[in-house]
Short mmCIF file of C-alpha atoms and ligand atoms in Angstrom, two decimals:
data_model
loop_
_atom_site.label_atom_id
_atom_site.label_comp_id
_atom_site.label_asym_id
_atom_site.label_seq_id
_atom_site.Cartn_x
_atom_site.Cartn_y
_atom_site.Cartn_z
CA MET A 263 50.65 -24.27 8.18
CA GLN A 264 48.08 -21.54 7.96
CA GLU A 265 45.55 -21.97 10.80
CA THR A 266 41.87 -21.81 10.21
CA ASP A 267 38.95 -21.52 12.60
CA LYS A 268 37.72 -25.09 13.15
CA ILE A 269 38.81 -28.74 12.83
CA TRP A 270 36.38 -31.70 12.70
CA MET A 271 37.15 -34.18 15.27
CA ASN A 272 35.28 -37.35 15.81
CA GLY A 273 31.87 -35.66 14.98
CA GLU A 274 32.48 -32.23 16.29
CA LEU A 275 33.70 -28.88 15.05
CA VAL A 276 36.34 -27.99 17.62
CA ASP A 277 38.62 -24.82 17.69
CA TRP A 278 41.90 -25.25 15.72
CA ALA A 279 43.92 -24.69 18.90
CA ASP A 280 42.00 -27.27 20.80
CA ALA A 281 42.37 -30.29 18.27
CA LYS A 282 44.78 -32.12 20.37
CA VAL A 283 45.95 -35.75 21.10
CA HIS A 284 47.42 -37.43 23.89
CA VAL A 285 51.11 -38.37 23.48
CA GLY A 286 50.16 -42.03 24.09
CA THR A 287 48.24 -42.02 20.84
CA HIS A 288 49.09 -45.40 19.16
CA ALA A 289 49.59 -43.76 15.68
CA LEU A 290 52.26 -41.36 17.16
CA HIS A 291 54.48 -44.37 18.01
CA TYR A 292 53.75 -46.69 15.22
CA GLY A 293 52.50 -44.68 12.25
CA SER A 294 49.12 -46.56 12.35
CA GLY A 295 46.93 -44.11 10.50
CA VAL A 296 45.27 -43.66 7.02
CA PHE A 297 44.86 -40.15 5.54
CA GLU A 298 43.73 -38.39 2.46
CA GLY A 299 44.80 -35.16 0.74
CA ILE A 300 41.99 -33.40 -1.16
CA ARG A 301 41.60 -29.98 -2.72
CA CYS A 302 38.50 -27.80 -2.83
CA TYR A 303 38.62 -25.04 -5.62
CA GLU A 304 36.59 -21.72 -6.00
CA THR A 305 34.30 -22.13 -8.85
CA GLU A 306 31.31 -20.20 -10.25
CA LYS A 307 29.08 -22.13 -8.18
CA GLY A 308 31.01 -21.86 -5.07
CA PRO A 309 33.68 -23.84 -3.41
CA ALA A 310 33.81 -27.34 -4.97
CA VAL A 311 35.69 -30.41 -3.73
CA PHE A 312 37.44 -32.40 -6.36
CA ARG A 313 36.42 -35.96 -6.59
CA LEU A 314 35.62 -36.19 -2.84
CA ARG A 315 33.79 -39.46 -2.90
CA ASP A 316 36.62 -41.06 -4.73
CA HIS A 317 39.06 -39.84 -1.99
CA LEU A 318 36.70 -41.07 0.83
CA GLU A 319 36.50 -44.45 -0.91
CA ARG A 320 40.22 -44.69 -1.00
CA LEU A 321 40.37 -43.69 2.77
CA GLU A 322 38.07 -46.79 3.42
CA ASN A 323 40.19 -48.95 1.18
CA SER A 324 43.24 -47.76 3.19
CA ALA A 325 41.45 -48.46 6.70
CA LYS A 326 40.44 -51.99 5.43
CA VAL A 327 44.20 -52.87 4.68
CA LEU A 328 45.16 -51.79 8.16
CA TYR A 329 42.26 -53.77 9.74
CA MET A 330 40.71 -50.63 10.80
CA ASP A 331 36.99 -49.97 11.28
CA LEU A 332 36.16 -46.42 10.37
CA PRO A 333 33.48 -45.36 12.88
CA TYR A 334 31.83 -43.12 10.16
CA ALA A 335 30.26 -43.93 6.71
CA ARG A 336 31.42 -42.35 3.63
CA GLU A 337 28.46 -40.06 3.46
CA GLU A 338 28.94 -38.92 6.93
CA LEU A 339 32.62 -38.09 6.44
CA ARG A 340 31.44 -36.24 3.02
CA GLN A 341 28.89 -34.22 5.13
CA ALA A 342 31.62 -33.44 7.70
CA THR A 343 33.77 -32.29 5.09
CA HIS A 344 31.23 -29.93 3.67
CA GLU A 345 30.35 -28.61 7.18
CA LEU A 346 34.00 -27.86 7.88
CA ILE A 347 34.57 -25.97 4.55
CA ALA A 348 31.47 -23.91 5.24
CA ALA A 349 32.49 -23.20 8.74
CA ASN A 350 35.90 -22.11 7.76
CA GLY A 351 34.59 -20.03 4.95
CA LEU A 352 37.61 -20.46 2.66
CA PRO A 353 36.70 -20.30 -1.08
CA SER A 354 39.52 -22.74 -1.83
CA CYS A 355 41.60 -24.93 0.38
CA TYR A 356 43.28 -28.21 1.05
CA ILE A 357 41.46 -30.94 3.09
CA ARG A 358 43.19 -33.55 5.18
CA PRO A 359 41.16 -36.22 6.72
CA VAL A 360 43.14 -38.48 9.25
CA ALA A 361 41.76 -41.83 10.89
CA TYR A 362 44.32 -43.38 13.26
CA TYR A 363 44.57 -45.77 16.23
CA GLY A 364 44.27 -43.33 19.39
CA TYR A 365 44.88 -43.48 22.90
CA GLY A 366 44.41 -46.63 24.94
CA GLU A 367 47.12 -49.31 24.87
CA LEU A 368 50.68 -49.26 24.08
CA GLY A 369 52.21 -52.01 22.05
CA VAL A 370 52.09 -52.46 18.37
CA ALA A 371 48.81 -54.56 18.46
CA THR A 372 45.92 -52.27 17.78
CA THR A 373 43.40 -53.82 20.12
CA GLY A 374 42.41 -51.57 23.03
CA ASN A 375 42.57 -48.44 21.02
CA PRO A 376 39.82 -46.31 19.56
CA VAL A 377 39.77 -45.28 15.91
CA ASP A 378 39.90 -41.43 15.92
CA VAL A 379 38.89 -39.54 12.74
CA VAL A 380 39.80 -35.82 12.20
CA ILE A 381 39.41 -33.42 9.17
CA MET A 382 41.50 -30.41 8.62
CA SER A 383 41.07 -27.68 6.01
CA PHE A 384 43.64 -24.90 5.46
CA PRO A 385 45.10 -22.85 2.60
CA TRP A 386 47.97 -24.71 0.85
CA GLY A 387 49.66 -23.26 -2.32
CA ALA A 388 51.61 -24.88 -4.88
CA TYR A 389 53.35 -27.97 -3.34
CA LEU A 390 56.57 -27.68 -5.46
CA GLY A 391 56.63 -23.85 -5.77
CA GLU A 392 54.79 -21.56 -8.01
CA GLU A 393 57.96 -21.20 -10.19
CA GLY A 394 58.25 -24.71 -10.43
CA GLN A 395 54.66 -25.03 -11.95
CA ARG A 396 55.77 -22.90 -14.77
CA THR A 397 59.47 -23.52 -15.32
CA GLY A 398 59.60 -27.12 -14.08
CA ILE A 399 61.15 -28.90 -11.04
CA THR A 400 64.52 -30.67 -10.80
CA THR A 401 64.57 -34.19 -9.53
CA MET A 402 66.89 -37.02 -8.48
CA VAL A 403 66.60 -40.73 -8.41
CA SER A 404 66.54 -41.39 -4.60
CA THR A 405 68.81 -43.86 -3.02
CA TRP A 406 65.95 -45.04 -0.87
CA GLU A 407 63.74 -47.60 -2.74
CA ARG A 408 59.96 -47.58 -2.67
CA VAL A 409 58.54 -49.79 -0.03
CA GLY A 410 57.65 -53.12 -1.50
CA PRO A 411 54.00 -54.44 -1.59
CA ASN A 412 54.90 -57.08 1.10
CA VAL A 413 56.65 -54.59 3.18
CA ILE A 414 53.99 -52.16 3.63
CA PRO A 415 51.09 -52.15 1.30
CA HIS A 416 51.32 -49.01 -1.11
CA VAL A 417 47.71 -49.14 -1.97
CA ALA A 418 47.00 -47.99 1.39
CA LYS A 419 47.53 -44.12 2.05
CA ALA A 420 48.98 -45.09 5.49
CA THR A 421 50.85 -42.50 7.61
CA GLY A 422 53.63 -44.97 8.43
CA ILE A 423 54.41 -45.38 4.77
CA TYR A 424 55.44 -41.72 4.65
CA LEU A 425 58.70 -42.22 6.36
CA ASN A 426 59.88 -43.61 3.24
CA SER A 427 58.72 -40.44 1.49
CA MET A 428 60.32 -38.41 3.96
CA LEU A 429 63.72 -40.04 3.74
CA ALA A 430 63.67 -39.65 -0.01
CA THR A 431 62.46 -36.03 -0.08
CA THR A 432 64.70 -34.93 2.70
CA GLU A 433 67.66 -36.45 0.82
CA ALA A 434 66.51 -34.57 -2.46
CA ARG A 435 66.31 -31.21 -0.86
CA ARG A 436 69.53 -31.54 1.00
CA ALA A 437 71.24 -32.42 -2.22
CA GLY A 438 69.68 -29.32 -3.91
CA TYR A 439 66.86 -30.87 -5.90
CA ASP A 440 63.14 -29.95 -5.73
CA GLU A 441 61.88 -33.53 -5.43
CA ALA A 442 62.86 -37.16 -5.45
CA ILE A 443 61.81 -39.99 -7.69
CA MET A 444 61.93 -43.56 -6.11
CA LEU A 445 62.48 -46.90 -7.95
CA THR A 446 61.10 -50.29 -6.72
CA ARG A 447 63.65 -52.87 -5.47
CA ASP A 448 63.79 -54.26 -9.07
CA GLY A 449 64.62 -50.92 -10.39
CA TYR A 450 61.63 -49.74 -12.10
CA VAL A 451 60.23 -46.46 -11.75
CA ALA A 452 57.55 -46.14 -8.90
CA ASP A 453 56.39 -42.75 -7.82
CA GLY A 454 57.61 -39.51 -6.16
CA PRO A 455 57.28 -39.05 -2.27
CA GLY A 456 53.80 -37.35 -2.74
CA GLU A 457 53.34 -37.67 -6.49
CA ASN A 458 52.67 -40.05 -9.39
CA ILE A 459 54.78 -39.63 -12.60
CA PHE A 460 54.19 -39.51 -16.27
CA VAL A 461 56.69 -39.59 -19.18
CA VAL A 462 56.08 -38.27 -22.64
CA LYS A 463 57.80 -40.24 -25.41
CA ASN A 464 56.97 -39.71 -29.18
CA GLY A 465 53.59 -38.28 -28.36
CA THR A 466 52.41 -41.07 -26.01
CA LEU A 467 52.07 -40.84 -22.37
CA LEU A 468 53.81 -43.40 -20.35
CA THR A 469 53.09 -44.13 -16.57
CA PRO A 470 54.10 -47.03 -14.12
CA PRO A 471 51.13 -49.49 -13.51
CA LEU A 472 49.50 -49.71 -10.17
CA SER A 473 51.40 -52.86 -9.21
CA MET A 474 54.69 -50.76 -9.23
CA SER A 475 54.33 -49.95 -5.55
CA ILE A 476 52.61 -46.67 -6.36
CA LEU A 477 49.60 -45.05 -4.69
CA PRO A 478 46.57 -45.42 -6.84
CA GLY A 479 46.30 -41.57 -7.46
CA ILE A 480 43.31 -39.97 -8.29
CA THR A 481 45.23 -37.12 -10.22
CA ARG A 482 46.96 -39.85 -12.18
CA ASP A 483 43.35 -41.27 -13.05
CA THR A 484 42.03 -37.78 -13.82
CA VAL A 485 45.05 -37.04 -16.10
CA ILE A 486 44.68 -40.27 -17.96
CA HIS A 487 41.00 -39.38 -18.65
CA LEU A 488 42.07 -35.91 -19.82
CA ALA A 489 44.83 -37.14 -21.96
CA ARG A 490 42.69 -39.68 -23.68
CA ALA A 491 39.88 -37.10 -24.42
CA LEU A 492 42.68 -34.87 -25.97
CA GLY A 493 43.63 -37.56 -28.37
CA TYR A 494 46.68 -38.95 -26.74
CA MET A 495 47.52 -42.53 -26.26
CA VAL A 496 48.30 -43.36 -22.51
CA GLU A 497 50.04 -46.51 -21.59
CA GLU A 498 50.57 -47.92 -18.12
CA THR A 499 54.04 -49.64 -18.62
CA LEU A 500 57.36 -50.48 -16.76
CA LEU A 501 59.85 -47.64 -16.92
CA ILE A 502 63.44 -47.76 -16.00
CA ARG A 503 65.67 -44.50 -14.83
CA THR A 504 67.09 -44.01 -18.36
CA ASP A 505 63.52 -43.59 -19.65
CA LEU A 506 63.33 -40.58 -17.46
CA TYR A 507 66.71 -39.34 -18.79
CA LEU A 508 65.67 -39.75 -22.37
CA ALA A 509 62.00 -38.59 -21.97
CA ASP A 510 60.64 -35.93 -24.25
CA GLU A 511 58.79 -34.61 -21.41
CA ALA A 512 58.12 -35.65 -17.88
CA PHE A 513 55.75 -34.38 -15.14
CA MET A 514 54.54 -35.13 -11.67
CA VAL A 515 50.97 -35.33 -10.62
CA GLY A 516 49.15 -35.23 -7.34
CA THR A 517 46.35 -33.47 -5.42
CA ALA A 518 48.84 -31.16 -3.73
CA THR A 519 51.02 -30.78 -6.76
CA GLU A 520 48.54 -30.76 -9.50
CA VAL A 521 50.52 -30.98 -12.68
CA ALA A 522 54.22 -30.13 -12.25
CA PRO A 523 56.60 -30.51 -15.08
CA ILE A 524 60.02 -32.08 -14.38
CA ARG A 525 62.65 -30.26 -16.17
CA ALA A 526 65.58 -32.48 -15.12
CA VAL A 527 66.31 -35.75 -13.69
CA ASP A 528 69.70 -36.53 -11.99
CA ASP A 529 71.05 -33.33 -13.90
CA ARG A 530 69.92 -34.58 -17.35
CA GLU A 531 67.89 -31.63 -18.71
CA ILE A 532 64.37 -32.65 -20.27
CA GLY A 533 62.94 -29.02 -20.29
CA VAL A 534 59.25 -28.28 -20.18
CA GLY A 535 57.23 -29.67 -23.09
CA PRO A 536 54.04 -28.65 -24.65
CA ILE A 537 51.96 -31.72 -23.66
CA THR A 538 52.73 -31.24 -20.17
CA LEU A 539 51.49 -27.65 -20.39
CA GLU A 540 48.50 -28.67 -22.23
CA LEU A 541 47.64 -31.23 -19.52
CA GLN A 542 48.30 -28.87 -16.67
CA GLN A 543 45.88 -26.30 -18.06
CA ALA A 544 43.26 -28.89 -18.87
CA TYR A 545 43.53 -30.08 -15.24
CA LEU A 546 43.27 -26.64 -13.81
CA ASP A 547 40.33 -25.98 -16.05
CA VAL A 548 38.62 -29.13 -14.81
CA VAL A 549 39.33 -28.46 -11.01
CA ASN A 550 38.20 -24.88 -11.22
CA GLY A 551 34.96 -25.66 -12.97
CA ARG A 552 35.68 -24.33 -16.23
CA ASP A 553 35.14 -27.48 -18.20
CA GLN A 554 31.57 -28.68 -17.96
CA ARG A 555 32.32 -31.96 -19.37
CA TRP A 556 33.82 -33.18 -16.15
CA SER A 557 31.57 -31.25 -13.68
CA ASP A 558 30.34 -34.79 -12.05
CA TRP A 559 33.80 -34.66 -10.32
CA LEU A 560 33.06 -31.58 -8.42
CA ASP A 561 31.21 -31.65 -5.25
CA VAL A 562 29.80 -28.25 -4.55
CA VAL A 563 29.62 -27.02 -0.99
CA ALA A 564 26.69 -25.13 0.09
CA THR A 565 27.91 -22.00 2.10
CA SER A 566 26.37 -19.00 3.60
CA ARG A 567 28.36 -16.57 1.35
CA THR A 568 27.56 -16.50 -2.35
CA PRO A 569 30.69 -16.55 -4.71
CA ALA A 570 30.10 -12.99 -5.49
CA GLU A 571 30.61 -11.82 -1.89
CA VAL A 572 34.03 -13.82 -1.48
N1 PPE B 65 52.02 -40.81 -4.67
C1 PPE B 65 52.09 -40.70 -3.21
C2 PPE B 65 53.21 -41.29 -2.57
C3 PPE B 65 51.32 -39.61 -2.82
O1 PPE B 65 51.40 -39.25 -1.40
C4 PPE B 65 50.30 -38.93 -3.59
C5 PPE B 65 49.51 -37.76 -2.85
C6 PPE B 65 50.27 -39.30 -4.69
C7 PPE B 65 51.18 -40.33 -5.38
C8 PPE B 65 49.07 -38.76 -5.75
O2 PPE B 65 47.75 -39.15 -5.38
P1 PPE B 65 46.47 -38.23 -5.48
O3 PPE B 65 46.60 -37.09 -4.69
O4 PPE B 65 45.26 -39.13 -5.33
O5 PPE B 65 46.51 -37.73 -6.78
N2 PPE B 65 50.09 -37.12 -1.87
C9 PPE B 65 49.33 -36.18 -1.04
C10 PPE B 65 50.01 -35.90 0.17
C11 PPE B 65 51.28 -35.06 0.10
C12 PPE B 65 51.86 -34.53 1.35
O6 PPE B 65 53.11 -34.10 1.33
O7 PPE B 65 51.18 -34.58 2.38
C13 PPE B 65 48.69 -35.09 -1.71
O8 PPE B 65 48.94 -34.76 -2.95
O9 PPE B 65 47.70 -34.45 -1.26
#
């Protein structure tokens, strides 16, 4: 992780090295936290956070599912994010807010523990590698199934759920693949450990519906809007693993990943297709502020530096 100057911690900007927690922190023992992954891009108007309000709304939803009362309102967290970005002075960065049950009582019940809120911002390059963005990534269907809606609620971006992702991604990397794809207990395609999935078949985009144990991805939603604006049909539909093998094109999307072509699934070659590359470019144009039609999605941060000086 590339260190920056400051971290926003419970209402204050603290030095990176001082943003510490006690080993008795509830979330460290039980995974009782909720988080977000957000990107800020360098645009002509300055650093702009992509769909910040939508990410903070999802954070609130995640907290609600975990019986957690966030001690800050959405607008306060939005201002805190702006303040942090301005303080660290990076034209583009990844932003990681985390809210978690802190230090107080041990035991799985959360009573007696404060809710701490932290926001980090730091540089984060291509999640699945620069080369993967161009030539596509290799994937394997994981032996780990996606957590079901009555196991841990997938709608919440909760830290504990990511043990499921960690197992899948580690298994895939150890087997020599770039990333895993997880299926539900019934064998339907869900998502990647940190990405949603799309398939292209006969010119139509297909993606699993939100009930398929997937995170309601903001990039997924963005790509659906962009694809429809480009004239493509998008269907939210059940997919099985052979739909992946026999796809004309397939790709993963997420805040960290952006749009990454999948060139193979379980050693069946798919290759990198034109619709994937068109959507990848459209996405990068939007987030970097080069397509004015979607400028409402960009939350521009006021900084002391003008873009010209950066
Ligand atoms: N599914 C999962 C399981 C997931 O973690 C993410 C985001 C997505 C789908 C895509 O959601 P969205 O970012 O709203 O489009 N994963 C975040 C964290 C990855 C990590 O390793 O940490 C991210 O992309 O920031």
